Coordinates of C-alpha atoms and ligand atoms in Angstrom, one line a residue:
M1 CA 63.4 52.4 46.3
D2 CA 66.9 51.0 47.2
R3 CA 70.0 52.6 45.9
I4 CA 73.6 51.5 45.8
R5 CA 76.5 53.8 46.9
I6 CA 79.9 53.1 45.6
V7 CA 83.2 54.9 46.3
G8 CA 85.6 53.9 43.6
G9 CA 89.3 53.3 43.6
Q10 CA 89.8 50.1 45.6
R11 CA 91.4 47.0 44.0
L12 CA 89.4 43.8 44.4
N13 CA 91.2 40.9 46.2
G14 CA 89.7 37.7 47.5
T15 CA 87.1 35.1 46.6
I16 CA 83.7 35.6 44.9
P17 CA 81.4 32.6 44.9
I18 CA 79.5 32.3 41.7
S19 CA 75.8 31.5 42.0
G20 CA 73.6 29.2 40.0
A21 CA 72.6 30.7 36.6
K22 CA 69.5 32.8 36.4
N23 CA 68.9 31.9 32.8
A24 CA 68.9 28.2 33.5
T25 CA 66.9 28.5 36.7
L26 CA 64.0 30.2 35.0
P27 CA 63.4 27.6 32.2
L28 CA 64.1 24.8 34.7
M29 CA 61.3 26.1 37.0
I30 CA 59.0 26.4 34.0
A31 CA 59.8 22.8 32.9
S32 CA 58.3 21.6 36.2
L33 CA 54.9 22.2 34.5
L34 CA 55.6 19.2 32.3
T35 CA 55.1 16.7 35.1
E36 CA 52.9 15.8 38.0
G37 CA 56.0 14.7 39.8
T38 CA 58.2 16.9 42.0
L39 CA 61.2 18.6 40.5
I40 CA 63.9 19.4 43.1
L41 CA 66.4 22.1 42.0
D42 CA 69.6 22.7 43.9
N43 CA 72.0 25.7 43.6
V44 CA 69.1 28.1 42.9
P45 CA 70.2 31.7 43.2
R46 CA 68.3 34.1 45.5
L47 CA 67.0 36.5 42.9
A48 CA 63.9 38.7 42.4
D49 CA 63.2 36.9 39.1
V50 CA 63.0 33.6 40.8
I51 CA 60.5 35.0 43.3
Q52 CA 58.5 36.6 40.4
L53 CA 58.4 33.3 38.5
Q54 CA 57.3 31.5 41.7
R55 CA 54.3 33.9 41.7
I56 CA 53.6 33.2 38.0
L57 CA 53.7 29.5 38.5
G58 CA 51.6 29.8 41.6
N59 CA 48.9 31.3 39.4
H60 CA 48.8 28.0 37.4
G61 CA 48.5 26.0 40.7
V62 CA 52.2 25.1 41.0
D63 CA 53.6 24.7 44.5
V64 CA 57.1 26.1 44.9
M65 CA 58.7 25.4 48.3
I66 CA 61.8 27.3 48.9
A67 CA 63.7 26.3 52.0
G68 CA 63.9 29.1 54.5
K69 CA 67.0 30.4 56.3
R70 CA 68.3 28.2 59.0
P71 CA 70.9 29.0 61.6
G72 CA 74.3 28.0 60.4
D73 CA 73.3 28.1 56.7
D74 CA 76.1 29.1 54.4
P75 CA 74.7 32.1 52.4
N76 CA 77.1 31.1 49.6
Q77 CA 75.3 27.8 49.1
G78 CA 72.5 28.1 46.6
R79 CA 69.1 27.3 47.7
T80 CA 67.1 24.1 47.1
I81 CA 63.6 24.4 45.8
H82 CA 60.9 21.8 45.5
I83 CA 58.4 22.4 42.7
S84 CA 55.2 20.4 42.2
A85 CA 52.8 21.0 39.3
K86 CA 50.6 18.1 40.3
H87 CA 47.4 20.1 39.9
V88 CA 47.5 22.6 37.1
V89 CA 44.4 24.8 37.9
D90 CA 44.7 27.5 35.3
T91 CA 46.3 27.4 31.8
T92 CA 46.1 31.2 31.4
A93 CA 49.1 33.5 32.1
P94 CA 47.7 37.0 32.4
Y95 CA 49.3 40.2 31.2
D96 CA 50.1 41.7 34.6
L97 CA 52.3 38.7 35.4
V98 CA 53.9 38.0 32.0
S99 CA 54.7 41.7 31.4
K100 CA 57.0 41.7 34.3
M101 CA 59.3 39.0 33.0
R102 CA 59.7 38.0 29.4
A103 CA 60.8 34.4 30.1
S104 CA 57.5 33.7 31.7
F105 CA 56.0 33.6 28.2
W106 CA 57.8 30.2 27.9
V107 CA 55.1 28.6 30.1
V108 CA 53.1 28.3 26.9
A109 CA 55.1 25.3 25.8
P110 CA 54.7 22.9 28.8
L111 CA 51.1 24.0 29.4
L112 CA 50.2 23.2 25.8
A113 CA 52.1 20.0 25.7
R114 CA 50.7 18.6 29.0
M115 CA 47.3 20.2 29.2
G116 CA 46.5 20.6 25.5
E117 CA 45.9 24.3 25.8
A118 CA 47.5 27.6 26.9
K119 CA 46.5 31.2 26.8
V120 CA 49.5 33.4 27.5
S121 CA 49.8 37.2 27.3
M122 CA 52.3 38.5 24.7
P123 CA 55.3 39.7 26.7
G124 CA 55.2 43.2 25.3
G125 CA 58.0 45.7 24.7
C126 CA 61.2 45.7 26.6
A127 CA 64.0 48.2 27.2
I128 CA 66.5 46.3 25.1
G129 CA 64.5 46.0 21.9
T130 CA 61.3 44.7 20.4
R131 CA 61.9 41.0 21.3
P132 CA 59.0 39.4 19.4
V133 CA 57.7 35.8 19.9
D134 CA 57.1 34.8 16.3
L135 CA 59.8 32.1 16.3
L136 CA 58.3 30.5 19.5
I137 CA 55.0 30.4 17.8
L138 CA 56.5 28.9 14.6
A139 CA 58.1 26.2 16.7
L140 CA 54.7 25.3 18.4
E141 CA 52.9 25.4 15.0
N142 CA 55.4 22.9 13.5
L143 CA 54.5 20.6 16.3
G144 CA 50.8 20.7 15.3
A145 CA 49.6 23.5 17.6
E146 CA 46.7 25.7 16.5
I147 CA 47.6 29.3 17.4
E148 CA 45.4 32.3 17.5
I149 CA 46.3 35.8 18.6
E150 CA 43.5 37.6 20.3
S151 CA 43.5 40.8 22.4
G152 CA 47.2 40.6 23.2
Y153 CA 47.1 36.9 24.1
V154 CA 48.6 33.9 22.3
I155 CA 46.0 31.1 22.5
A156 CA 47.5 27.7 21.7
R157 CA 45.6 24.5 21.4
A158 CA 46.5 20.9 20.7
P159 CA 43.4 19.0 21.8
K160 CA 44.8 15.6 20.5
G161 CA 48.3 16.4 21.8
L162 CA 51.4 17.7 19.9
R163 CA 53.1 15.7 17.3
G164 CA 56.8 15.5 16.5
G165 CA 58.0 17.7 13.6
E166 CA 60.9 19.5 12.0
I167 CA 61.7 23.0 13.3
V168 CA 64.2 25.1 11.4
F169 CA 64.9 28.3 13.2
P170 CA 65.7 31.1 10.7
K171 CA 67.6 32.9 13.5
V172 CA 69.2 31.5 16.7
T173 CA 66.8 32.0 19.6
V174 CA 67.4 30.8 23.2
G175 CA 63.7 31.1 24.1
G176 CA 62.6 29.5 20.9
T177 CA 64.9 26.5 21.5
H178 CA 63.8 26.2 25.2
T179 CA 60.1 26.2 24.2
A180 CA 60.6 23.8 21.3
I181 CA 62.5 21.3 23.5
M182 CA 59.9 21.4 26.3
A183 CA 57.0 21.0 23.9
A184 CA 58.6 18.3 21.8
S185 CA 59.4 16.3 25.0
L186 CA 55.7 15.3 25.4
A187 CA 54.9 15.3 21.6
N188 CA 53.9 12.1 19.8
G189 CA 56.9 11.1 17.6
T190 CA 60.3 12.6 16.9
T191 CA 61.2 16.3 16.6
V192 CA 64.4 17.7 14.9
I193 CA 65.4 21.2 15.7
E194 CA 67.8 22.8 13.3
N195 CA 69.8 26.0 14.0
A196 CA 69.1 25.5 17.7
A197 CA 70.7 27.8 20.3
R198 CA 73.8 26.3 21.8
E199 CA 73.9 28.3 25.0
P200 CA 75.0 26.2 28.0
E201 CA 71.6 26.8 29.7
I202 CA 69.9 24.9 26.9
G203 CA 72.1 21.9 27.7
D204 CA 71.4 22.3 31.4
V205 CA 67.6 22.2 30.8
A206 CA 67.9 19.3 28.4
D207 CA 70.0 17.4 31.1
C208 CA 67.3 18.0 33.6
L209 CA 64.5 16.9 31.2
N210 CA 66.4 13.7 30.4
K211 CA 66.5 13.0 34.2
M212 CA 62.8 13.5 34.1
G213 CA 62.4 10.8 31.5
A214 CA 62.7 12.9 28.2
K215 CA 64.7 11.6 25.3
I216 CA 66.8 14.6 24.1
S217 CA 70.1 14.3 22.2
G218 CA 72.3 16.9 20.7
A219 CA 71.6 19.7 23.2
G220 CA 74.6 22.0 23.0
T221 CA 74.9 21.5 19.2
S222 CA 72.8 23.3 16.6
R223 CA 70.9 20.1 15.8
I224 CA 68.7 18.7 18.6
V225 CA 66.7 15.5 18.3
I226 CA 63.8 14.8 20.7
E227 CA 61.9 11.6 20.8
G228 CA 58.6 12.4 22.5
V229 CA 57.4 10.4 25.5
S230 CA 53.9 10.2 26.9
K231 CA 54.8 11.2 30.5
L232 CA 57.6 12.8 32.5
H233 CA 58.4 12.2 36.1
G234 CA 60.0 14.1 39.0
A235 CA 63.8 14.5 39.3
R236 CA 66.6 16.3 41.1
H237 CA 69.0 18.7 39.3
S238 CA 71.6 21.2 40.3
V239 CA 71.7 24.5 38.3
L240 CA 74.9 25.2 36.5
P241 CA 77.0 28.2 37.5
D242 CA 76.1 31.6 36.1
R243 CA 78.5 32.4 33.2
I244 CA 77.2 36.0 33.0
E245 CA 77.8 36.6 36.7
T246 CA 81.3 35.1 36.2
G247 CA 82.1 37.3 33.2
T248 CA 80.8 40.4 35.1
Y249 CA 83.1 39.9 38.0
A250 CA 86.0 39.0 35.7
M251 CA 85.5 42.4 34.1
A252 CA 85.2 44.1 37.5
V253 CA 88.6 42.7 38.5
A254 CA 90.1 43.7 35.2
M255 CA 88.8 47.2 35.8
T256 CA 90.0 47.7 39.3
G257 CA 93.1 45.5 39.3
G258 CA 93.6 42.9 42.0
D259 CA 93.4 39.2 42.2
V260 CA 90.1 37.3 42.7
L261 CA 89.1 33.7 42.6
L262 CA 85.7 33.2 41.0
Q263 CA 84.7 30.1 42.9
H264 CA 82.6 27.4 41.2
A265 CA 83.0 29.2 37.8
R266 CA 83.4 27.0 34.8
P267 CA 85.7 28.7 32.1
E268 CA 84.3 26.6 29.2
L269 CA 80.9 28.3 29.7
L270 CA 82.4 31.7 28.7
Q271 CA 85.7 31.1 26.9
A272 CA 85.0 33.9 24.3
A273 CA 84.5 36.4 27.1
L274 CA 87.5 35.3 29.2
D275 CA 89.7 35.5 26.0
V276 CA 88.6 39.2 25.6
V277 CA 89.3 40.0 29.3
G278 CA 92.7 38.4 28.7
Q279 CA 93.3 40.5 25.7
A280 CA 92.4 43.5 27.7
G281 CA 95.3 42.7 30.0
A282 CA 94.0 40.5 32.8
T283 CA 95.6 37.1 33.6
I284 CA 93.0 34.3 33.6
T285 CA 93.8 31.0 35.2
S286 CA 91.6 27.9 35.5
T287 CA 91.9 26.2 38.9
N288 CA 90.2 23.2 40.5
E289 CA 88.1 25.7 42.4
G290 CA 87.1 28.0 39.6
V291 CA 88.6 30.8 37.6
R292 CA 91.2 33.2 38.9
V293 CA 91.4 36.7 37.4
A294 CA 94.2 39.0 38.2
R295 CA 95.6 42.3 36.9
N296 CA 98.5 44.3 38.2
G297 CA 98.8 48.0 37.7
A298 CA 99.4 47.9 33.9
G299 CA 97.1 49.7 31.6
L300 CA 94.1 48.1 29.8
A301 CA 94.4 47.3 26.1
P302 CA 91.5 48.2 23.8
V303 CA 89.5 45.4 22.1
E304 CA 87.2 44.9 19.1
V305 CA 84.3 42.7 19.9
T306 CA 81.0 41.6 18.2
T307 CA 78.3 39.9 20.2
A308 CA 77.1 36.6 18.8
P309 CA 75.1 33.5 19.9
F310 CA 77.1 31.0 22.0
P311 CA 80.0 30.2 21.7
G312 CA 80.5 33.8 20.6
F313 CA 80.8 36.8 22.9
P314 CA 77.5 37.1 24.8
T315 CA 75.2 40.1 24.5
D316 CA 74.6 39.8 28.2
L317 CA 78.2 40.9 28.8
Q318 CA 78.3 43.7 26.2
A319 CA 77.4 46.5 28.7
Q320 CA 80.0 45.3 31.2
L321 CA 82.7 45.1 28.6
M322 CA 81.8 48.6 27.5
A323 CA 82.3 49.8 31.0
L324 CA 85.7 48.2 31.1
M325 CA 86.8 49.7 27.8
T326 CA 86.0 53.2 29.0
R327 CA 89.4 53.1 30.8
A328 CA 91.4 51.3 28.0
E329 CA 94.4 53.0 26.6
G330 CA 93.1 53.6 23.1
T331 CA 89.9 53.1 21.1
S332 CA 87.7 50.0 21.3
R333 CA 84.7 49.0 19.1
I334 CA 81.8 46.9 20.3
T335 CA 79.1 45.7 17.9
E336 CA 75.8 44.4 19.2
T337 CA 74.1 42.0 16.8
I338 CA 71.5 40.3 19.0
F339 CA 69.3 43.1 20.3
E340 CA 68.9 46.3 18.3
N341 CA 68.6 48.7 21.2
R342 CA 70.8 47.4 23.9
F343 CA 72.8 50.6 24.4
M344 CA 70.9 52.2 27.2
H345 CA 74.0 52.2 29.4
V346 CA 75.9 54.5 27.0
Q347 CA 74.4 57.8 28.2
E348 CA 74.7 56.7 31.9
L349 CA 78.4 55.8 31.4
A350 CA 78.9 59.2 29.8
R351 CA 77.7 60.7 33.1
L352 CA 80.8 59.2 34.7
G353 CA 83.0 60.7 32.1
A354 CA 83.1 57.9 29.4
R355 CA 83.5 58.9 25.8
I356 CA 81.3 56.6 23.6
Q357 CA 79.9 57.2 20.2
L358 CA 77.1 55.2 18.8
D359 CA 76.7 54.5 15.1
G360 CA 73.9 52.0 14.4
E361 CA 74.8 48.8 16.1
T362 CA 78.4 49.8 16.8
A363 CA 79.8 51.7 19.8
T364 CA 83.2 53.3 19.6
I365 CA 84.7 53.8 23.0
E366 CA 87.6 56.2 23.4
G367 CA 89.4 55.3 26.6
V368 CA 89.8 58.0 29.2
D369 CA 92.4 58.4 32.0
R370 CA 89.8 58.8 34.7
L371 CA 86.1 58.4 35.5
K372 CA 84.4 60.5 38.1
G373 CA 81.5 59.4 40.3
A374 CA 78.0 60.7 39.6
P375 CA 74.4 59.7 40.2
V376 CA 73.3 57.3 37.6
M377 CA 70.2 55.3 36.7
A378 CA 69.8 52.2 34.5
T379 CA 67.1 50.6 32.5
D380 CA 68.0 46.9 32.5
L381 CA 69.8 44.3 34.5
R382 CA 73.1 44.1 32.6
A383 CA 73.2 47.9 32.0
S384 CA 72.9 48.4 35.8
V385 CA 75.9 46.2 36.6
S386 CA 78.0 47.9 33.9
L387 CA 77.5 51.1 35.9
V388 CA 78.7 49.3 39.1
I389 CA 81.9 48.2 37.2
A390 CA 82.6 51.8 36.0
A391 CA 81.8 53.2 39.5
L392 CA 84.3 50.8 41.1
A393 CA 87.1 52.5 39.2
A394 CA 85.7 56.1 39.3
E395 CA 87.0 58.8 41.6
G396 CA 84.6 59.6 44.3
E397 CA 81.0 58.6 44.9
T398 CA 78.5 57.1 42.5
M399 CA 74.9 56.5 43.5
V400 CA 73.2 53.8 41.4
N401 CA 69.5 54.3 41.4
R402 CA 66.8 51.7 40.5
V403 CA 68.7 48.8 42.2
Y404 CA 65.7 46.5 41.6
H405 CA 67.2 45.8 38.2
L406 CA 70.3 44.4 39.8
D407 CA 68.3 42.3 42.2
R408 CA 66.6 40.6 39.3
G409 CA 69.9 38.9 38.3
F410 CA 72.8 39.4 40.7
E411 CA 72.7 37.6 44.0
R412 CA 74.0 39.6 47.0
L413 CA 76.1 41.8 44.7
E414 CA 77.2 44.3 47.2
E415 CA 78.1 41.7 49.8
K416 CA 80.3 39.8 47.3
L417 CA 82.1 42.9 46.3
V418 CA 82.6 44.3 49.9
R419 CA 84.3 41.0 50.9
C420 CA 86.9 41.7 48.2
G421 CA 87.6 45.2 49.4
A422 CA 85.1 47.4 47.4
V423 CA 83.5 50.3 49.1
I424 CA 79.9 49.7 48.2
E425 CA 76.7 49.8 50.3
R426 CA 73.0 49.5 49.8
I427 CA 70.9 52.4 51.0
S428 CA 67.4 51.2 51.7
A429 CA 64.6 53.7 51.1
Ligands
LIG501 C1 67.6 34.9 26.3 O1 66.5 35.8 26.0 C2 68.1 35.4 27.7 N1 67.0 35.3 28.7 C3 68.6 36.8 27.5 O2 69.1 37.2 28.8 C4 69.7 36.9 26.5 O3 70.1 38.2 26.3 C5 69.2 36.3 25.2 O4 68.7 34.9 25.4 C6 70.3 36.1 24.1 O5 71.3 35.3 24.6 C7 66.8 34.2 29.3 O6 67.5 33.2 29.1 C8 65.8 34.2 30.4 P1 66.5 35.1 22.1 P2 65.6 35.4 24.7 O7 65.2 34.5 21.7 O8 65.4 33.9 24.7 C9 65.0 37.6 18.2 C10 69.4 38.7 30.6 O9 69.9 39.9 30.7 N2 63.7 36.8 18.3 O10 67.7 34.3 22.0 O11 64.4 36.2 24.8 C11 65.2 38.5 19.4 O12 64.5 39.7 19.2 C12 68.5 38.4 29.4 O13 69.6 37.8 31.4 C13 62.8 37.0 17.3 O14 63.0 37.7 16.3 O15 66.5 35.8 23.5 C14 66.7 38.7 19.4 O16 67.1 39.6 18.4 C15 68.2 39.6 28.6 N3 61.7 36.2 17.4 C16 67.2 37.3 19.0 O17 66.1 36.7 18.3 C17 61.4 35.4 18.4 O18 60.3 34.8 18.4 C18 67.7 36.4 20.1 O19 66.7 36.4 21.1 C19 62.4 35.3 19.4 C20 63.5 36.0 19.4

């Protein structure tokens, strides 16, 4: 298994190109199941999760053509993929595939809407909390689906097609909103979603579906209206930049000091997070090319932050902020309200010398003068990258084990950091 070795202490200077968003790419790929036409996606990041979803879609008969490497290709340019779900050969998504990636459960919506049936394994437990699918099921039932749960599978049927309905989510859910929009796009009649997730990736998927012929309005607000259509067609869409990758590198620069242009980043996608990085002491500037983050030698200020659905501070940047605050001059508090168990990074950060106390959903971080490198291991994607941030500022060598977590969601991480002066290398097993 690959490992990443980091020797801390270097400032970051230069340019980091921001890739297409993982959490938009995955639902966009899944949306291809809604049409027999070809969906062309540009700016797709090179990530293990994209390859895994390609496998899952392949099981349903979907052809995913990813352009190979050609001489002269710019590795900073995202890839273009062509997806054709012309012939759906299987409406079952088995446990061994769904269990590897939670978002793959979302295939239930387009399969049901287009084919009238879907049998999808429950995604199972996950390192960051229980993550149930009850709200996704509620959404499909409100559109007329008959749902049974049998031997760990959700079996959804709508032999006469789905019909428009009202969906009021009792809690904001990104996956629930994605599945509701996809299912309602091919339902008969109008659907209204109340308390919809407002994450930018929802808007990106809705934009793409509208290019495919769907009639969705209000995406990006908490009330989305979808007028169902009988058929969708192929389209071409470019994936929006990854706001979590942007925030992660912004925190890395705040941690080490230096001056980095986060190329292609769009500040409005993560204003709450950039405000916090600014409060901590970095200077954030929006430019035509992206977002510039700089910090001189001055100390980091502590912050108090509570995660919340968009436009609040994202849970997907909570671990990275905690890493940053380990070096603040004073005591910070971070409260996690989205997932009940997303603190697996705490004990690993402690191995580097961080002082963090957990009390229910709140972590209190007492800043320390220095961190020291150590071998660490992480249990999920964002936790892993928080260890990289801490290691970049730690004295000596840190070895991050289980790098496959990073490969799921960060494209060419070590390459991007090396170009800005970090001492970081992948050690292949
Ligand atoms: C999406 O997960 C993201 N994944 C997550 O990113 C992100 O952390 C999360 O949204 C919150 O922003 C993708 O986009 C692929 P939710 P999702 O439904 O859709 C509860 C990463 O690191 N809930 O918005 O699964 C749930 O337990 C990943 O890139 C129910 O109770 O999240 C949680 O407490 C990790 N019942 C809350 O809602 C349900 O049926 C929000 O979850 C569904 C969710």
